[in-house]
C-alpha cells in the first residue's frame, strides 16, 4: 500500500468515526476517557480517527490486511481496539491507560509474525499498529539512516536507492516485512555473509518503556540497547519507535542467478556439495538453496540455487569455476542489475518491473503456513537428504526448505555481541515451511503434523543442546511462557537468554510487556542456569 492509499485510509477513518463511537462497550469508554485525559493529548475528533473499535467498518480491514498468515483470520483473540498512532505521545498514553485498566497491548509493525503474536492475545488487549509511523531519513554524509519501526524493508531499500546507487542495507528478502519486528529478532538476507544481520547495523534507537518514558541509546543504557537488537525487543522490553542504522556499501552493478535442478539432474549431489562450500565462499557471494515438492511426486522435487553476487559477471564466473564448478554456471545464466533491482528480483519480480512494487505493504496472495527452523553445523549426509525428499513428496501442499548460508562476516561477530547467538560454526540455517490454501482446523492440523514429522527426522543432523532455532521464524511448538518452560528461550538465544531475563527483570519487573514467547522474568528461569 503506497502513500496515496494511506491518505485514503485516513479519510475513511474520519468518515466512520462517529458510527464507531456510538456503539462502544464500557471498557472501551473507560479507555477512551483515560486517553483523552492524558497530557499532550488528543481532540475527540482525532481520537476517533486513530482508534478503531470492532464495530468500525475499517477494523477488519486494518486487522487483516497487514497480517501475513490467514491461519489466524478466524481467531477469537482479537483486539478490543486498534490504534494507528502518528506520534509517540499516543503510544505513551496507550501504555499508561492499558496498564491502568488491566489491558494488554500488542505492537505490530509489518505484521509478519509467524504465530500472529503482534495481533492476537488471549486476554483483552489494545493493538498498536505502527504502519503510519514509517518515516525514513537518510544521511549520506555519515552513511546512516533513522527509520521508524513501522517502515518496511521495501520502503527502506527504495528510499536508500532513490538517494544513492552505492548504498544498501543488509536485511531480509520480503519487502513487506516491518523493521520493528525484523530487527527485534536479528534479520538476515542476501548480504548476511558480507555484512551480518540487520540488528548488527543498529547504532541508536528510540524506545518507549513500561512507564511511558522515551529513551534513546544513551538514556536507556547499554544493557537495554543490547537486548532490543535481536532479543525479542518485540513484546518484551517496550515499544521501539525508531532505529538508527548504518547503511552499507554496495557496488553499482551486482549479479543474480537462479539455477533449477531436479533430483534426476543430481540435485542431491549438488546440495551435498554446496554444504561444504557455501559458508566458505568469497563473502561477496551468497548462494542459497530452495528445495520444494511442487506437488507430491519425486520427479517434481526441485532444488534452486539462488544467488546474489556483489560484483559483475566477469568476476563471478571464474570465482564459481574455481569454487563450485559442479553447478556449471555460465554467463548466460546470470543477470547484471543494480542492487535495488536485485531486491526486487529476490522479492519475486522481474528486472524491468517498477521499483515502486517494493512499497506494497499488502500482499495480495497469502496462504496459511507453518514454519520451523534449524541451524546446521556439520554437512548432512546424502542418505539423510534423500530422506528429506521422501518426506517432501508425502505432503500434497507446497512444502519447502530454504537453506541460507552463513560464514563470512557472521563468523567474525561474537555470540554475545547482540542477543542473536548463531554465529561461527553454523554452516547454514534451514527454514522448513508448509503452505496451504484450504480453510479450517482439520487442514491446519494435517499440515502441521507433517512438518512436525519432518522436524523430528532432522534432529540428529542439526545443532543440538540446545537444538537452536531462529527467533524471527517464531515457532510456538518450542514452548511458551504459559507452560512456564524456558527451553524455547535457550533455543533462540543460547547463552544470551539469561542476560535477557536479567535485563527484562530490571526494566519491566511487573512483566507488562508479555506474550507467549516474551523474555520472562529471572524468577521463572530454572535456577541451575
Ligand atoms: C513472507 C515472509 C518473509 C520473511 N523473510 C525473512 C527474511 O528474508 N529474513 C529474515 O530474517 N526474516 C524473514 N521473515 C521473518 C520476519 O523477519 C519476522 O517475522 C519479523 O518478526 C517480522 O517483523 P514485522 O514487523 O513484520 O512483524 P510483526 O508481526 O509486526 O512483529 C513481530 C514481533 O515483533 C513485535 N514488534 C513489532 N514491532 C515492534 C516494535 N516497534 N516495538 C516492539 N515490538 C515490536 C511484535 O509485537 C511481534 O512480537 C519473513 C517473514 C515472512 C512472513
Ligand atoms: C501527537 O498527536 C496528537 C494528535 O494529533 C497531538 O495532539 C499531539 O500534540 C502530538 N504530540 C506530539 C509530541 O507531536
Ligand atoms: C548528517 O551527518 C553529518 C555527519 O555526522 C552531520 O554533521 C549532519 O548534521 C547530519 N545531518 C542531518 C540532517 O542529521
Ligand atoms: C575453469 O577452470 C578450468 C580449470 O581450472 C579452466 O580450464 C577453464 O578455462 C575455466 N573456465 C572458465 C570459464 O573460467
Ligand atoms: C473462517 O470462518 C469462515 C466461516 O466459518 C469460513 O468460511 C472460512 O473458511 C474460515 N477461514 C479460515 C482461514 O479458516
Ligand atoms: C516456573 O518454574 C520455575 C523453575 O523451573 C519456578 O521456580 C517458578 O516458581 C515457576 N513459576 C510459575 C509461575 O509457576
mmCIF file of C-alpha atoms and ligand atoms in Angstrom, residues 70-74 368 437-441 444, ligand 5:
data_model
loop_
_atom_site.group_PDB
_atom_site.id
_atom_site.type_symbol
_atom_site.label_atom_id
_atom_site.label_comp_id
_atom_site.label_asym_id
_atom_site.label_seq_id
_atom_site.Cartn_x
_atom_site.Cartn_y
_atom_site.Cartn_z
ATOM 1 C CA UNK A 70 -4.527 -16.345 7.135
ATOM 2 C CA UNK A 71 -4.289 -19.288 9.529
ATOM 3 C CA UNK A 72 -5.208 -16.750 12.235
ATOM 4 C CA UNK A 73 -8.014 -14.934 10.427
ATOM 5 C CA UNK A 74 -10.774 -16.655 12.352
ATOM 6 C CA UNK A 368 -1.770 -20.219 5.630
ATOM 7 C CA UNK A 437 -4.983 -22.835 0.937
ATOM 8 C CA UNK A 438 -7.792 -24.966 2.367
ATOM 9 C CA UNK A 439 -9.535 -23.439 5.374
ATOM 10 C CA UNK A 440 -10.371 -24.912 8.703
ATOM 11 C CA UNK A 441 -8.718 -26.536 11.683
ATOM 12 C CA UNK A 444 -4.128 -26.982 9.569
HETATM 13 C C1 LIG B 5 -13.214 -18.674 8.702
HETATM 14 O O1 LIG B 5 -14.564 -18.976 9.022
HETATM 15 C C2 LIG B 5 -15.433 -18.870 7.924
HETATM 16 C C3 LIG B 5 -16.852 -19.057 8.432
HETATM 17 O O2 LIG B 5 -16.930 -20.156 9.298
HETATM 18 C C4 LIG B 5 -15.066 -19.916 6.877
HETATM 19 O O3 LIG B 5 -15.912 -19.833 5.759
HETATM 20 C C5 LIG B 5 -13.607 -19.662 6.453
HETATM 21 O O4 LIG B 5 -13.218 -20.673 5.557
HETATM 22 C C6 LIG B 5 -12.677 -19.637 7.647
HETATM 23 N N1 LIG B 5 -11.347 -19.208 7.227
HETATM 24 C C7 LIG B 5 -10.233 -19.864 7.575
HETATM 25 C C8 LIG B 5 -8.952 -19.270 7.067
HETATM 26 O O5 LIG B 5 -10.212 -20.846 8.294
#
